[in-house]
Amino acid sequence: MAAATPVAAAAAASGRQAWRQLLMRNTTSILQRPQVQPNLRRAASSLSSKPTRIPLRAGVSFQSVSQRQQPPSYSRSYSSQGGSSPPPPPPPPPPRNTNQIKFWPFVIVIACGSSGYILLVNRRKDMPPNPKQTTSGPAGGKPTPTFSPSNVTVIFVLGGPGAGKGTQCANLVKDFSFTHLSAGDLLRAEQDRPGSQYGQLIKDYIKNGEIVPMEVTVALLENAMSDSIKAHPEAKKHRFLVDGFPRKMDQAYKFEEVVCPAKLVLFYDCPEHVMEGRLMERGKTSGRADDNAESIRKRFRVFVETSMPVVKHYEAEGKVIKVDATPLPDEVHKMTKTKLVEMLGEDF
Ligand code: UP5
Ligand code: MG
């Protein structure tokens, strides 16, 4: 861009010249060091004496922008144009501590930048959360859960297939006015919903005892929670038993990150042969596509390999209430209630 006035043009030209001379001095001083190979020195001087041409397509080339804009005095000091004149004699080497002087401004700039960043992060930590922040999170940041654990209590209910999760949840609903959300039931309802785009996918996963992709299940649970909360606007607190979920670590992370952090996990512990007996018995009348010997085997394997690590994860966090699910349902219920009150009190 052309300078606006002759004075400005002169100032710009002299600034460029000063910068160019400084650059030249440094380059020359480096080339003069004994450890620089003579052939490198020769190559450097031949480069500086020829105009650079950058090829584009066949037969087309252009001169670099700096060369096109160089005023005559500027090109003289650098010898980048006019090819025939010999390179000027090198100026005397700069003082030895030049590199040290150049180094410190960078250190100061980096130190200032880092402390500014740390200050900013610390200040933001104390700021209240943005109430308008949605589950998608601000500009790719960490999302905020839809529901706050201060007025929504979520308890995950885990245990092998047939351990009695559904049976026990039904009892706890009466004791503590929980809303019972069975992930399996929600998936089966979605599978049967006319026009559902996930119907066939859910059917295939359930039949094979595999875990439906978490996006589907997390969305179904979140919708069901919203519906329940909307249906009880008068309630100050909402309690949910989330039955048969999370069955995989990614589900656990996702749910806690975008829906609501869980308060604790109820884990019904039951040997496989007991669960198998219950499921085979139920299969006579349940009509469930996965209550058959082959699907049950697959469900057991998936539970051990994929869902037990979730239980272990929450155990390590001290959030698991483990209940022996082998006795009769009433006995299991009594034990659950006692342990739950021990851990949370009556009013949680
Ligand atoms: N029964 C219960 N308790 C008893 C007791 N103490 N003594 C004697 N009998 C008892 O009970 C099962 C049977 O046992 C019943 O007949 C009951 O009377 C009797 P139930 O309470 O239904 O046990 P539950 O643990 O709920 O067994 P369920 O079959 O529901 O467990 P699953 O975890 O296998 O089933 P779920 O419906 O949760 O999931 C099904 C499939 O959905 C999964 O395999 C998976 O494919 C899919 N899914 C996902 O992909 N993602 C999810 O997040 C959740 C499910
Ligand atoms: Mg169940």
Coordinates of N, CA and C and ligand atoms in Angstrom, one line a residue, residues 165-166 182 243 282 288, ligand 2:
K165 N -34.1 -56.0 39.2 CA -34.0 -54.5 39.2 C -35.4 -53.9 39.1
G166 N -36.2 -54.4 38.1 CA -37.5 -53.8 37.9 C -38.4 -54.1 39.1
S182 N -37.2 -47.2 33.4 CA -36.4 -48.4 33.0 C -35.9 -48.1 31.5
D243 N -33.3 -47.4 35.9 CA -33.1 -48.8 36.0 C -32.5 -49.4 34.7
R282 N -39.8 -66.5 33.4 CA -40.5 -65.4 32.9 C -40.8 -65.5 31.4
R288 N -41.0 -61.3 25.8 CA -39.8 -60.5 25.5 C -38.9 -61.3 24.5
Ligands
MG2 MG -35.9 -54.9 34.1

